[in-house]
Amino acid sequence: MDAGRVDSSYLRDRRRLIEGLRSSGLEDLAILHAFDAVPRHMFVPDAVAHRSYEDVALPIGHGQTISRPGAHALHLSLAALGGDEKVLEIGTGSGYLTALLAQLSAHVFSVETVPELAAVAEQRLNGLGFTNITLRAGVGSGGWPENAPYDVILCGAAAPRVPPPLIDQLAPGGRLIIPVGDDGGQELVRVTLDRDGRQSEEIVDRARFVPLTGEQGWG
């Protein structure tokens, strides 16, 4: 990312957010640096920009929200990125998590079902100088098989069950983080494949996300 293009007017608020994340237990310096490098206020509508660095979800239009930074921090911690991974993100949304992922991995492929959001996110990310992100507008519940396998897959919408096509697109040693459930209750699940392709699942937190659309989602 071209740091010279980042508006510094919210710098104090951004640093306050980072200290809050650190106080809540986030110790990974690479993740903290990513939050410091990516200007969240540039990924939300002007009307709510003054709340950009609060640990709250904010509306971004089309019935979608940008998750609170604490939730993004959890997802990034679960992804356990070392810098050389190929990542698939399902649900680009504002593009903020996409940018954080791009700071922490080799390349991010991201799919957004709302074309208008995909277009705005691409414009923002290009404007910030990212060169390791590939975006596509379309239904992402079946993944993006043309670019598989992925070391990490993050899904930003809740599925009725862990979608088998996403498991099939994981590389050995890969991780899938996905909310599973409906409006009655959701759980954040991390699926891991060991080097021999054996699958394990763990429930790591409660969750509340919009429903995943498409064949592997809620329709």
PDB file of N, CA and C in Angstrom, residues 88 141-145 148 150 153 162-170 176 215-216:
ATOM      1  N   LEU A  88      -8.345 -16.583   0.033  1.00  0.00           N
ATOM      2  CA  LEU A  88      -9.641 -16.326  -0.591  1.00  0.00           C
ATOM      3  C   LEU A  88     -10.548 -15.694   0.445  1.00  0.00           C
ATOM      4  N   SER A 141     -20.286 -18.446  -2.647  1.00  0.00           N
ATOM      5  CA  SER A 141     -20.477 -19.564  -1.722  1.00  0.00           C
ATOM      6  C   SER A 141     -19.777 -20.837  -2.182  1.00  0.00           C
ATOM      7  N   GLY A 142     -19.534 -20.942  -3.498  1.00  0.00           N
ATOM      8  CA  GLY A 142     -18.806 -22.093  -4.020  1.00  0.00           C
ATOM      9  C   GLY A 142     -17.320 -21.846  -4.161  1.00  0.00           C
ATOM     10  N   GLY A 143     -16.846 -20.719  -3.620  1.00  0.00           N
ATOM     11  CA  GLY A 143     -15.432 -20.391  -3.683  1.00  0.00           C
ATOM     12  C   GLY A 143     -15.043 -19.785  -5.019  1.00  0.00           C
ATOM     13  N   TRP A 144     -13.782 -19.943  -5.370  1.00  0.00           N
ATOM     14  CA  TRP A 144     -13.230 -19.448  -6.623  1.00  0.00           C
ATOM     15  C   TRP A 144     -12.256 -20.518  -7.108  1.00  0.00           C
ATOM     16  N   PRO A 145     -12.783 -21.622  -7.646  1.00  0.00           N
ATOM     17  CA  PRO A 145     -11.949 -22.798  -7.920  1.00  0.00           C
ATOM     18  C   PRO A 145     -10.827 -22.564  -8.920  1.00  0.00           C
ATOM     19  N   ALA A 148      -7.704 -21.906  -6.946  1.00  0.00           N
ATOM     20  CA  ALA A 148      -7.396 -22.804  -5.832  1.00  0.00           C
ATOM     21  C   ALA A 148      -6.113 -23.598  -6.143  1.00  0.00           C
ATOM     22  N   TYR A 150      -6.100 -22.660  -1.806  1.00  0.00           N
ATOM     23  CA  TYR A 150      -5.823 -21.501  -0.967  1.00  0.00           C
ATOM     24  C   TYR A 150      -5.274 -21.965   0.381  1.00  0.00           C
ATOM     25  N   ILE A 153      -9.031 -19.455   3.728  1.00  0.00           N
ATOM     26  CA  ILE A 153     -10.302 -18.965   3.197  1.00  0.00           C
ATOM     27  C   ILE A 153     -11.062 -18.331   4.352  1.00  0.00           C
ATOM     28  N   VAL A 162     -20.800 -26.047   6.863  1.00  0.00           N
ATOM     29  CA  VAL A 162     -19.506 -25.793   6.221  1.00  0.00           C
ATOM     30  C   VAL A 162     -19.584 -26.279   4.773  1.00  0.00           C
ATOM     31  N   PRO A 163     -19.414 -25.401   3.777  1.00  0.00           N
ATOM     32  CA  PRO A 163     -19.575 -25.804   2.377  1.00  0.00           C
ATOM     33  C   PRO A 163     -18.454 -26.731   1.905  1.00  0.00           C
ATOM     34  N   PRO A 164     -18.781 -27.934   1.427  1.00  0.00           N
ATOM     35  CA  PRO A 164     -17.744 -28.846   0.931  1.00  0.00           C
ATOM     36  C   PRO A 164     -16.858 -28.253  -0.157  1.00  0.00           C
ATOM     37  N   PRO A 165     -17.384 -27.422  -1.100  1.00  0.00           N
ATOM     38  CA  PRO A 165     -16.477 -26.868  -2.114  1.00  0.00           C
ATOM     39  C   PRO A 165     -15.355 -26.021  -1.533  1.00  0.00           C
ATOM     40  N   LEU A 166     -15.614 -25.377  -0.405  1.00  0.00           N
ATOM     41  CA  LEU A 166     -14.565 -24.572   0.218  1.00  0.00           C
ATOM     42  C   LEU A 166     -13.486 -25.471   0.824  1.00  0.00           C
ATOM     43  N   ILE A 167     -13.900 -26.564   1.417  1.00  0.00           N
ATOM     44  CA  ILE A 167     -12.919 -27.528   1.937  1.00  0.00           C
ATOM     45  C   ILE A 167     -12.064 -28.066   0.797  1.00  0.00           C
ATOM     46  N   ASP A 168     -12.711 -28.354  -0.327  1.00  0.00           N
ATOM     47  CA  ASP A 168     -11.990 -28.896  -1.485  1.00  0.00           C
ATOM     48  C   ASP A 168     -10.957 -27.910  -2.029  1.00  0.00           C
ATOM     49  N   GLN A 169     -11.157 -26.616  -1.777  1.00  0.00           N
ATOM     50  CA  GLN A 169     -10.245 -25.609  -2.309  1.00  0.00           C
ATOM     51  C   GLN A 169      -9.141 -25.204  -1.332  1.00  0.00           C
ATOM     52  N   LEU A 170      -9.086 -25.866  -0.174  1.00  0.00           N
ATOM     53  CA  LEU A 170      -8.023 -25.618   0.786  1.00  0.00           C
ATOM     54  C   LEU A 170      -6.780 -26.415   0.431  1.00  0.00           C
ATOM     55  N   LEU A 176      -9.914 -22.652   7.062  1.00  0.00           N
ATOM     56  CA  LEU A 176     -11.162 -22.012   6.654  1.00  0.00           C
ATOM     57  C   LEU A 176     -11.826 -21.454   7.898  1.00  0.00           C
ATOM     58  N   GLU A 215     -25.642 -21.392  -3.897  1.00  0.00           N
ATOM     59  CA  GLU A 215     -25.966 -22.811  -3.751  1.00  0.00           C
ATOM     60  C   GLU A 215     -25.540 -23.388  -2.427  1.00  0.00           C
ATOM     61  N   GLN A 216     -24.403 -22.929  -1.882  1.00  0.00           N
ATOM     62  CA  GLN A 216     -23.916 -23.433  -0.609  1.00  0.00           C
ATOM     63  C   GLN A 216     -24.380 -22.587   0.571  1.00  0.00           C
TER      64      GLN A 216
END
